[in-house]
CSV table of C-alpha atoms in Angstrom, one decimal:
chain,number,residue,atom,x,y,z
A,1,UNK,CA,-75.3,-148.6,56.2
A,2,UNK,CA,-72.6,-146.6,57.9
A,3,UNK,CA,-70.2,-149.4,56.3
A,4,UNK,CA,-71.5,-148.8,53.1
A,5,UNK,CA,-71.3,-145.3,52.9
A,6,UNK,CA,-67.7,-145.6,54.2
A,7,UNK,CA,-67.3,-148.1,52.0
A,8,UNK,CA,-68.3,-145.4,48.7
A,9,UNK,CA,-66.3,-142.3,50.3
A,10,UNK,CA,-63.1,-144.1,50.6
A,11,UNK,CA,-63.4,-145.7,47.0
A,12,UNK,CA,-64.4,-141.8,46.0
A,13,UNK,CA,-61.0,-140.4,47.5
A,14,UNK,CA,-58.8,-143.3,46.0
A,15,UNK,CA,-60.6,-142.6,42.2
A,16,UNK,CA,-59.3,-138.5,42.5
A,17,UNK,CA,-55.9,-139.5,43.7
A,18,UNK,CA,-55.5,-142.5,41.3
A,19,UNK,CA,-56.3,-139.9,38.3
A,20,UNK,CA,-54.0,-137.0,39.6
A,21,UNK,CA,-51.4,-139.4,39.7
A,22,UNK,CA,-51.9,-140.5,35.8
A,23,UNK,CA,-51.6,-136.6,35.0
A,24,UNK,CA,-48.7,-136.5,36.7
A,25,UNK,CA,-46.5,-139.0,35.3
A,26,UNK,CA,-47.3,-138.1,31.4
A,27,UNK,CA,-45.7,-134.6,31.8
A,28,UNK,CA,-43.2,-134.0,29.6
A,29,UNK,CA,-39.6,-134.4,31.5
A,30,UNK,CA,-37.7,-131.1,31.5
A,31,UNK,CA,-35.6,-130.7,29.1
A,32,UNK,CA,-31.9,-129.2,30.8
A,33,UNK,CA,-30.4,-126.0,30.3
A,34,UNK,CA,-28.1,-125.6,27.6
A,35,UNK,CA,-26.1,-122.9,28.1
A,36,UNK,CA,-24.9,-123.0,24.9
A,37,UNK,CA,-28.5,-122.9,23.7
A,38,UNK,CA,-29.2,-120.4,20.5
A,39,UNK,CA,-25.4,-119.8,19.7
A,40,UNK,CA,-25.0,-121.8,17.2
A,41,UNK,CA,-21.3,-122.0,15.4
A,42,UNK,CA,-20.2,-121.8,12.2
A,43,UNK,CA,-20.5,-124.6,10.3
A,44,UNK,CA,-22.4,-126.2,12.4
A,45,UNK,CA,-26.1,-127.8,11.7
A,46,UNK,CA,-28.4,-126.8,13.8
A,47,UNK,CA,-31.0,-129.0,15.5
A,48,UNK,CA,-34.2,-129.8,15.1
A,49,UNK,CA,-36.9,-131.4,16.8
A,50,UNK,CA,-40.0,-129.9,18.9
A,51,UNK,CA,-38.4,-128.2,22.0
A,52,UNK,CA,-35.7,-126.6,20.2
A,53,UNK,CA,-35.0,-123.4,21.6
A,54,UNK,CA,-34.9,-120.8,19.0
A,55,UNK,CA,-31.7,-119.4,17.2
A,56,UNK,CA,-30.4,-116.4,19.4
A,57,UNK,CA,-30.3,-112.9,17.6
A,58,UNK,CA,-27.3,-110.8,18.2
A,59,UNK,CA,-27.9,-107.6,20.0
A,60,UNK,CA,-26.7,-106.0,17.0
A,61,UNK,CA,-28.6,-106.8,13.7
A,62,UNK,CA,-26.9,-109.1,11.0
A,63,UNK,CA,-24.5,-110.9,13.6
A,64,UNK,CA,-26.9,-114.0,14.0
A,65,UNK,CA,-24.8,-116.9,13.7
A,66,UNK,CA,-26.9,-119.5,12.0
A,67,UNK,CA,-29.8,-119.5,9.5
A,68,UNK,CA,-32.9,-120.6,12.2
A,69,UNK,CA,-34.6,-124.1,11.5
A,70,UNK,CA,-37.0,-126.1,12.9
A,71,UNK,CA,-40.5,-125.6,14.0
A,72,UNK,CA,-40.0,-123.3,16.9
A,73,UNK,CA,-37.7,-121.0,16.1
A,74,UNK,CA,-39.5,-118.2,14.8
A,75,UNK,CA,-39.1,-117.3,10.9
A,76,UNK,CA,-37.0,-114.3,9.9
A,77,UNK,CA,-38.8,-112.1,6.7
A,78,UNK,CA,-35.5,-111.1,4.6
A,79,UNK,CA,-34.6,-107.4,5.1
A,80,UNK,CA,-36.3,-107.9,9.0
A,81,UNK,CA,-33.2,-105.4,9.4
A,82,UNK,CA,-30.2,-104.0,7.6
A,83,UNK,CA,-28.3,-107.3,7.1
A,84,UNK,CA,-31.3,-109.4,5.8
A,85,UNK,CA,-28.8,-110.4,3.0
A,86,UNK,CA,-26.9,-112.8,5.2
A,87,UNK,CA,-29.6,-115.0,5.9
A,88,UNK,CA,-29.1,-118.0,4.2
A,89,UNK,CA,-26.1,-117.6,3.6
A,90,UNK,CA,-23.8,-120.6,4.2
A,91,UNK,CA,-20.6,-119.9,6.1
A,92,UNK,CA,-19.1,-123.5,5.9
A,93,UNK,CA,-19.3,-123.5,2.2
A,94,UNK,CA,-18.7,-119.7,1.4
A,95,UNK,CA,-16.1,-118.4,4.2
A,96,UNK,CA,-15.9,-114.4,4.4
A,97,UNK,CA,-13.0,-113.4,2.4
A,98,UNK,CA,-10.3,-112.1,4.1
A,99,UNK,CA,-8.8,-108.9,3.7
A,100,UNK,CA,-4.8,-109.3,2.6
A,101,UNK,CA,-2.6,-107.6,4.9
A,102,UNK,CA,-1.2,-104.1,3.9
A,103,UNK,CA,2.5,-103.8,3.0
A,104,UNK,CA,3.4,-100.8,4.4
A,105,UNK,CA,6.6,-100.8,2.4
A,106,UNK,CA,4.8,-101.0,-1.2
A,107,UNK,CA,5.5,-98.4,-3.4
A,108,UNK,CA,8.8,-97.7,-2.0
A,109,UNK,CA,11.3,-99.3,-4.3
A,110,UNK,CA,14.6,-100.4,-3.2
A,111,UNK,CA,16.5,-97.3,-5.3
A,112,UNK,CA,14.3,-94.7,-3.9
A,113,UNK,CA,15.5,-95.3,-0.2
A,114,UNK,CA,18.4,-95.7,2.3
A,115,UNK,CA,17.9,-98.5,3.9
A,116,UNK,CA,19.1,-102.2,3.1
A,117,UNK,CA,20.7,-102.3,-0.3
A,118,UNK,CA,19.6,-98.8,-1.7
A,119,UNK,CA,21.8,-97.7,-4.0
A,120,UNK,CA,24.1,-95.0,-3.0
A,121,UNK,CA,24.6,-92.1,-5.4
A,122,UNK,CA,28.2,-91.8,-6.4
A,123,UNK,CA,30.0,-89.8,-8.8
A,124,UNK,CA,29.8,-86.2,-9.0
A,125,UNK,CA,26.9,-83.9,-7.9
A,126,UNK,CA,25.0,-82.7,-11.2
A,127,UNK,CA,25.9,-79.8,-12.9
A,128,UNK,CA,22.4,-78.3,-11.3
A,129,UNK,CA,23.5,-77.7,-7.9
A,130,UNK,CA,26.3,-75.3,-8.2
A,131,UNK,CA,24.4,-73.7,-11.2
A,132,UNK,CA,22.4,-71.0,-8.6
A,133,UNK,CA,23.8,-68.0,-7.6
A,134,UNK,CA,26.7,-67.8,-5.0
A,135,UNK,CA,24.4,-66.2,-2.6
A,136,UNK,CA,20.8,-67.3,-2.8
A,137,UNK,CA,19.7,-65.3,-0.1
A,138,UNK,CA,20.2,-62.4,-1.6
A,139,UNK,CA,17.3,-62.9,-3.6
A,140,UNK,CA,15.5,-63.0,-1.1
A,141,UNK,CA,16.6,-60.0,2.2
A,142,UNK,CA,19.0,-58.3,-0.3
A,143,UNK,CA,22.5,-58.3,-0.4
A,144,UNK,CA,23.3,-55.2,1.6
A,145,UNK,CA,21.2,-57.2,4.7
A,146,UNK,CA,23.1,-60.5,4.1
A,147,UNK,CA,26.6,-59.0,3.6
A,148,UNK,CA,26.7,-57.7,7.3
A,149,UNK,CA,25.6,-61.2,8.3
A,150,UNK,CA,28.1,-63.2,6.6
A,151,UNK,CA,30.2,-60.4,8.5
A,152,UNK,CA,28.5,-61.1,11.8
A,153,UNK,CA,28.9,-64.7,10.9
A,154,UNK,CA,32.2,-64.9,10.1
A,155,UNK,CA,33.1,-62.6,13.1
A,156,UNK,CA,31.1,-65.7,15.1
A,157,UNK,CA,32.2,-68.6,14.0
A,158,UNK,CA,35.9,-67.8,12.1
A,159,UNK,CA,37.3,-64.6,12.7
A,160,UNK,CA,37.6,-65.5,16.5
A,161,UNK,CA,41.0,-64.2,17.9
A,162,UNK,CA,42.9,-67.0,20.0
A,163,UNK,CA,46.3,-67.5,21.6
A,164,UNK,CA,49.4,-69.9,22.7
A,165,UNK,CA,52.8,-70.0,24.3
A,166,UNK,CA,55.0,-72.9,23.2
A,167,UNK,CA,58.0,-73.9,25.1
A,168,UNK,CA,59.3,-76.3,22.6
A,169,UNK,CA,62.8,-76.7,24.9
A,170,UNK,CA,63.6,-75.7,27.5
A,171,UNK,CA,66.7,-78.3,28.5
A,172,UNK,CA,70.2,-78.9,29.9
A,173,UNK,CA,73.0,-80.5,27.6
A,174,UNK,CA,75.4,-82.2,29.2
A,175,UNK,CA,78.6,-82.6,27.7
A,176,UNK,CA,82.2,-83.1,29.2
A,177,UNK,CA,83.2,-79.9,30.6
A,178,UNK,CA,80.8,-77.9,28.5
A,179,UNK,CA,77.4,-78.3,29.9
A,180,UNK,CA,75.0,-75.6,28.4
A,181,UNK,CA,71.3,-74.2,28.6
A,182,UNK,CA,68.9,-73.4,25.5
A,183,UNK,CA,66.0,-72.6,25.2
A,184,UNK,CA,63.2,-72.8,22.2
A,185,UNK,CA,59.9,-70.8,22.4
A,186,UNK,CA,57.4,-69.0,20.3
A,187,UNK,CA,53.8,-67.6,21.0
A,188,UNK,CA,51.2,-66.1,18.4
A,189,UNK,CA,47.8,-64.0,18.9
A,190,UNK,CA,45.3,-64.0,16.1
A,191,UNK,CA,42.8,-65.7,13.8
A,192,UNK,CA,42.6,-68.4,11.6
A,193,UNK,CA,44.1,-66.7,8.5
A,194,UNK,CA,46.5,-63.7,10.2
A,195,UNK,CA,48.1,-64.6,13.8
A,196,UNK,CA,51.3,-62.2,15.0
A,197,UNK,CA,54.4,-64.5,16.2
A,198,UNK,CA,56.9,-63.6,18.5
A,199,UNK,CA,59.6,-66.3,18.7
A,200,UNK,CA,62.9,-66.7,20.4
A,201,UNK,CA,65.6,-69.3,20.9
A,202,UNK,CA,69.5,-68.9,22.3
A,203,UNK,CA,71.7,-70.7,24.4
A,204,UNK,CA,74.8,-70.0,26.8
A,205,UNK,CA,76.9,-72.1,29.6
A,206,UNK,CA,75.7,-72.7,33.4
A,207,UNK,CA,78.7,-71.2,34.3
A,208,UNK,CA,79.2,-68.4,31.9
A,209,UNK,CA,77.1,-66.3,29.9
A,210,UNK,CA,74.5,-66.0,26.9
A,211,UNK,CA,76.5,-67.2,24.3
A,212,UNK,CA,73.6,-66.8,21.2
A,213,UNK,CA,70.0,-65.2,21.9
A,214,UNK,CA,67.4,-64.0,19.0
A,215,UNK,CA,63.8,-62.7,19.1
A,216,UNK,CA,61.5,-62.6,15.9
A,217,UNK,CA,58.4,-60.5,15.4
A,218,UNK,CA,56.5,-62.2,12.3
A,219,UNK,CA,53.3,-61.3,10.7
A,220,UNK,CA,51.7,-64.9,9.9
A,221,UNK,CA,49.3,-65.9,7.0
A,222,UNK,CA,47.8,-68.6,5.8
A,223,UNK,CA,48.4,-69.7,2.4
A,224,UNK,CA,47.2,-73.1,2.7
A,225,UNK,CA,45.4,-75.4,5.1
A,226,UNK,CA,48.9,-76.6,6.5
A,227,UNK,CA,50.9,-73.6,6.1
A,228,UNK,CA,51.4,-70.4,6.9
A,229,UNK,CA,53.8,-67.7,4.6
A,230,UNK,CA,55.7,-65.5,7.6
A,231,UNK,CA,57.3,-62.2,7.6
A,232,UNK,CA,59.2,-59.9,9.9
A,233,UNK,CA,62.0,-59.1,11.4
A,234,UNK,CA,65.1,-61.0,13.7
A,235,UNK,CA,67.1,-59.5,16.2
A,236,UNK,CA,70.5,-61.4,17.5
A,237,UNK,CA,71.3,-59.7,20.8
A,238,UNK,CA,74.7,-62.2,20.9
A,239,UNK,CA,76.9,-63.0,19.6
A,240,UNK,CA,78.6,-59.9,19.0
A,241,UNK,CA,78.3,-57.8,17.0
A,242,UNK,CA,74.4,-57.7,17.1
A,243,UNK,CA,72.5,-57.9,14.0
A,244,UNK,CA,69.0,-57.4,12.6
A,245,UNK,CA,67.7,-59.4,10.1
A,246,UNK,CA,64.4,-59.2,7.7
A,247,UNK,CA,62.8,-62.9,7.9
A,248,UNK,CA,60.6,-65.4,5.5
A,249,UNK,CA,59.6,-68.1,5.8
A,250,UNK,CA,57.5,-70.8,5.9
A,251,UNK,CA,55.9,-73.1,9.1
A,252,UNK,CA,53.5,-75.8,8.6
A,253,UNK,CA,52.7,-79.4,8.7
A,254,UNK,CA,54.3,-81.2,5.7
A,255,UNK,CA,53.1,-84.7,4.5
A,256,UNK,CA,53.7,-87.7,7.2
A,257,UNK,CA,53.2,-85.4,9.6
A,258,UNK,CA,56.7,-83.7,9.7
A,259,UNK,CA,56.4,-80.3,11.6
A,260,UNK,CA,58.6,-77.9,9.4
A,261,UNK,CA,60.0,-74.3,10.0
A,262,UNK,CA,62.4,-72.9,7.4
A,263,UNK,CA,63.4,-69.1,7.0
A,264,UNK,CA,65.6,-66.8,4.7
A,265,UNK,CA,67.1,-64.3,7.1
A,266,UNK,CA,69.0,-60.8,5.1
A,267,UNK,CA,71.0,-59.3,8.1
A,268,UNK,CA,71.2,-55.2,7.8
A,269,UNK,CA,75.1,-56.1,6.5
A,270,UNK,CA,73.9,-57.9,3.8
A,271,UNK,CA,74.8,-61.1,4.9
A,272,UNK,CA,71.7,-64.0,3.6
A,273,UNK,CA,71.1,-67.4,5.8
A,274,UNK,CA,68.8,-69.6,5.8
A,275,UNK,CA,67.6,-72.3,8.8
A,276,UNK,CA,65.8,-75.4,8.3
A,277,UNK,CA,64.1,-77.7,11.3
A,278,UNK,CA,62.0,-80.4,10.8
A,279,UNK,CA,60.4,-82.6,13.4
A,280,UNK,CA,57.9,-85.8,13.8
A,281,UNK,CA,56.2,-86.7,16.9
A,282,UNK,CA,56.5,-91.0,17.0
A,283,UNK,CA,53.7,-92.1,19.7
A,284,UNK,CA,54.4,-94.8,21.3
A,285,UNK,CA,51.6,-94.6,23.6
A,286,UNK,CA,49.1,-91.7,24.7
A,287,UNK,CA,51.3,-90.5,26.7
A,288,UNK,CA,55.1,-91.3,26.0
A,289,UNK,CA,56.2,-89.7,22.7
A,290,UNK,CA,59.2,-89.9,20.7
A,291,UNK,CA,60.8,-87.0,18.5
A,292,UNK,CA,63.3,-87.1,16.2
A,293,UNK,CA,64.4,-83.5,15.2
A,294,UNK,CA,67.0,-82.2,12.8
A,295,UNK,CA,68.1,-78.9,12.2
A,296,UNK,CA,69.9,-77.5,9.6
A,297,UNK,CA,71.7,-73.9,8.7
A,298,UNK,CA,73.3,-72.5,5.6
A,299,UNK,CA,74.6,-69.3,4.9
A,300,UNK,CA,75.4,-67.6,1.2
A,301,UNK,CA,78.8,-66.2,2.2
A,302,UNK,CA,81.4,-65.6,4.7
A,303,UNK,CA,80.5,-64.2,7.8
A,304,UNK,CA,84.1,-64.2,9.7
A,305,UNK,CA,82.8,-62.2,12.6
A,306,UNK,CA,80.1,-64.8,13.2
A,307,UNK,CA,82.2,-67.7,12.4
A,308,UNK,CA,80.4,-68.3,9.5
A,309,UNK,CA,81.6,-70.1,6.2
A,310,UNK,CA,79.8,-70.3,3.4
A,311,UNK,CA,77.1,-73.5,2.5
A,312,UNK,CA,76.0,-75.9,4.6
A,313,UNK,CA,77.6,-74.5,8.2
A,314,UNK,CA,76.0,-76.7,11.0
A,315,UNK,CA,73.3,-79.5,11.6
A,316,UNK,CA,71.7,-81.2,14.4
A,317,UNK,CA,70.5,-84.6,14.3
A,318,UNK,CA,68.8,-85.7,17.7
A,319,UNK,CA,65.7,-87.8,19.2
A,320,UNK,CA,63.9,-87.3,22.4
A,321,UNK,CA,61.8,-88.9,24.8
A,322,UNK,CA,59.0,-87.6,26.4
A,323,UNK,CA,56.1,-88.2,28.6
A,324,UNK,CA,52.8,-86.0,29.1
A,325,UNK,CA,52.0,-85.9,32.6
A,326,UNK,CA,49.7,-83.3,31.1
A,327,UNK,CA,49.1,-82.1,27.3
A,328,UNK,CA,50.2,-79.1,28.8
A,329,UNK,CA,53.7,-80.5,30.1
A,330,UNK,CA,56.0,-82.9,29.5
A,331,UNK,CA,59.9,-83.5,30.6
A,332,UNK,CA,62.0,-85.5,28.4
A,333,UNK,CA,65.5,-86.8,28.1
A,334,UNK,CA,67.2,-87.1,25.1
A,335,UNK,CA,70.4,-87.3,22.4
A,336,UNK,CA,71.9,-84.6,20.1
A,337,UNK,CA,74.5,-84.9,17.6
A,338,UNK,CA,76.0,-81.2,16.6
A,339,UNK,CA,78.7,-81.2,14.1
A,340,UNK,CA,80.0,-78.1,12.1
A,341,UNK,CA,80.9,-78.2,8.2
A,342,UNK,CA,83.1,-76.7,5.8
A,343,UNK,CA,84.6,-73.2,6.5
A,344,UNK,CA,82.6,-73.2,9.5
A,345,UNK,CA,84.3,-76.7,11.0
A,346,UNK,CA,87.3,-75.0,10.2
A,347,UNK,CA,87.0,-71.9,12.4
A,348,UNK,CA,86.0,-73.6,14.8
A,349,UNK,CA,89.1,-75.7,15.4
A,350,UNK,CA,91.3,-72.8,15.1
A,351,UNK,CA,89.6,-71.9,18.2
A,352,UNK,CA,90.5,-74.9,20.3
A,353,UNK,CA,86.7,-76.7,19.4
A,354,UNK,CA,86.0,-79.8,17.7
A,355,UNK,CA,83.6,-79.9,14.8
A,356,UNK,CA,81.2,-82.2,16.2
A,357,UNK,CA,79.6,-83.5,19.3
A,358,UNK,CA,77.6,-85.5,21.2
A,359,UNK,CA,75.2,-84.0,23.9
A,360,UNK,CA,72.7,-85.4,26.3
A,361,UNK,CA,70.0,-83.6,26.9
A,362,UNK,CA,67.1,-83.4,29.6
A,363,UNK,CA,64.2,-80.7,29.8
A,364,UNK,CA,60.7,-79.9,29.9
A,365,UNK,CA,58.1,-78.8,26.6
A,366,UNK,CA,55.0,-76.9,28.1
A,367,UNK,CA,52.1,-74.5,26.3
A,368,UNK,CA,49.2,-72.9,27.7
């Protein structure tokens, strides 16, 4: 009996554990994580089959990616939320248009600009711009208020008062057994339209004495952009006898460059000269500068006293070499031709002198 009843509890327990066992292996395998599960791409099919996870809603409505098929994912009622609309809708087949890029430039026509082949206005301007009053502000503060600022203006900005000292040379000539000193300076105080110039210019041996020495006082004024229309007076302290002489003339900067000074001079005896000098500075580098010079003097009559004939009484013809250490000063060697003409030529070899001459020179130029 005990056998038996053995026998029944051990076929008992083998019956529970033979059905657990058939429970067990029927379960349905688990299916593995998809990461990817719910995104579903554009254009791409989704699924289906029992198990498939359902179509993943965007945390924002209207951004779900694919229309949701199959039996488990869970129906969406159109208008569920504010972009209902795009269910259904089919990306692969109707792409969302695309917005064309903005041209920044449109509207802007080539003409109407300055950049890269605008047209450029040429010509003259239209008759519309200068056809306004001369002083529009007038109109505006009144023109007793603007006339003391164009004063205060021009007081600012043009009617400043500046001034220089030109030592144009200052230099030796050598010649045999007549070596002399000149000299060639002017200064001027003033604006841009009326300056007051003081110049002077005379020479005289190293060994001897002043042979020729003049001073000017000239009033200045500018007539044009290059020149300037000069009056005053001249005062020859030698030779002897002295003379004083009314002055005008005319100092600019001709065409090319040429630096020119010419005067009428009527001497308180009546007698009328003129002088001409014209010079060109040639660079031949910043620094090293050559200038040809010629000067020229006439008179309208005999001046025997003077030694003066009548015409075309003496020139100078001469070049010179000179290097800026500074703007501000500058030696420089040289060559002068001097020759004497006519009446003049003549009196002069009466006295024992030739006519013409050759001279080196050496000096300085400086201004400040």
């Amino acid at each position: 009996m005990r056998t038996l009843a053995a026998l029944l509890v051990w076929t008992a327990m083998a019956t529970s554990a033979l059905a657990q066992h058939s429970h067990q292996g029927h379960a349905a395998p688990e299916e593995p994580v998809n990461p990817h599960a719910g995104h579903v791409g554009h254009g791409t099919a989704p699924a289906t089959g029992q198990g498939q996870p359902a179509p993943m809603v965007h945390p924002e409505p209207g951004h779900m990616d694919a229309a949701p098929s199959g039996d488990a994912g869970p129906a969406l009622s159109p208008g569920a939320d504010g972009h209902g609309a795009h269910q259904g809708m089919d990306h692969q087949t109707e792409p969302a248009p695309h917005a064309e890029p903005t041209n920044q430039h449109e509207g802007h026509s080539p003409a109407a600009s300055d950049g890269e082949g605008a047209a450029v206005p040429s010509g003259p301007a239209p008759a519309e711009a200068s056809a306004g009053p001369a002083h529009a502000a007038d109109t505006v503060f009144g023109a007793s208020s603007m006339e003391a600022s164009r004063r205060e203006l021009h007081r600012m900005h043009g009617g400043g008062k500046a001034y220089k000292v030109m030592i144009d040379r200052l230099e030796g000539r050598v010649r045999g057994g007549h070596d002399v000193i000149l000299w060639d300076a002017q200064a001027w105080y003033g604006g841009d339209i009326d300056k007051v110039w003081l110049k002077t210019e005379g020479e005289g041996e190293f060994s001897g004495g002043v042979e020729s020495a003049e001073v000017q006082v000239l009033w200045s004024r500018a007539v044009t952009p290059w020149f300037n229309l000069q009056a005053g007076a001249r005062h020859d302290f030698r030779p002897d006898p002295e003379r004083t002489h009314l002055v005008l003339g005319l100092q600019g900067l001709a065409p090319y460059w040429l630096e020119v000074d010419a005067a009428l001079f009527l001497s308180d005896k009546g007698d009328l000269t003129a002088r001409l000098e014209v010079e060109y500075d040639l660079r031949i580098t910043q620094r090293l500068i050559l200038q040809p010079r010629a000067e020229l003097e006439l008179s309208a009559q005999q001046v025997p006293e003077l030694e003066l004939g009548s015409g075309l009484n003496k020139a100078e013809l001469g070049v010179r070499l000179r290097y800026e250490i500074r703007p501000e000063f500058a030696p420089y060697v040289g060559i002068e031709y001097e020759r004497a003409f006519g009446e003049t030529a003549d009196l002069k070899r009466l006295d024992g002198e030739k006519a013409g001459d050759w001279f080196l020179t050496f000096g300085v130029r400086a201004w400040f």
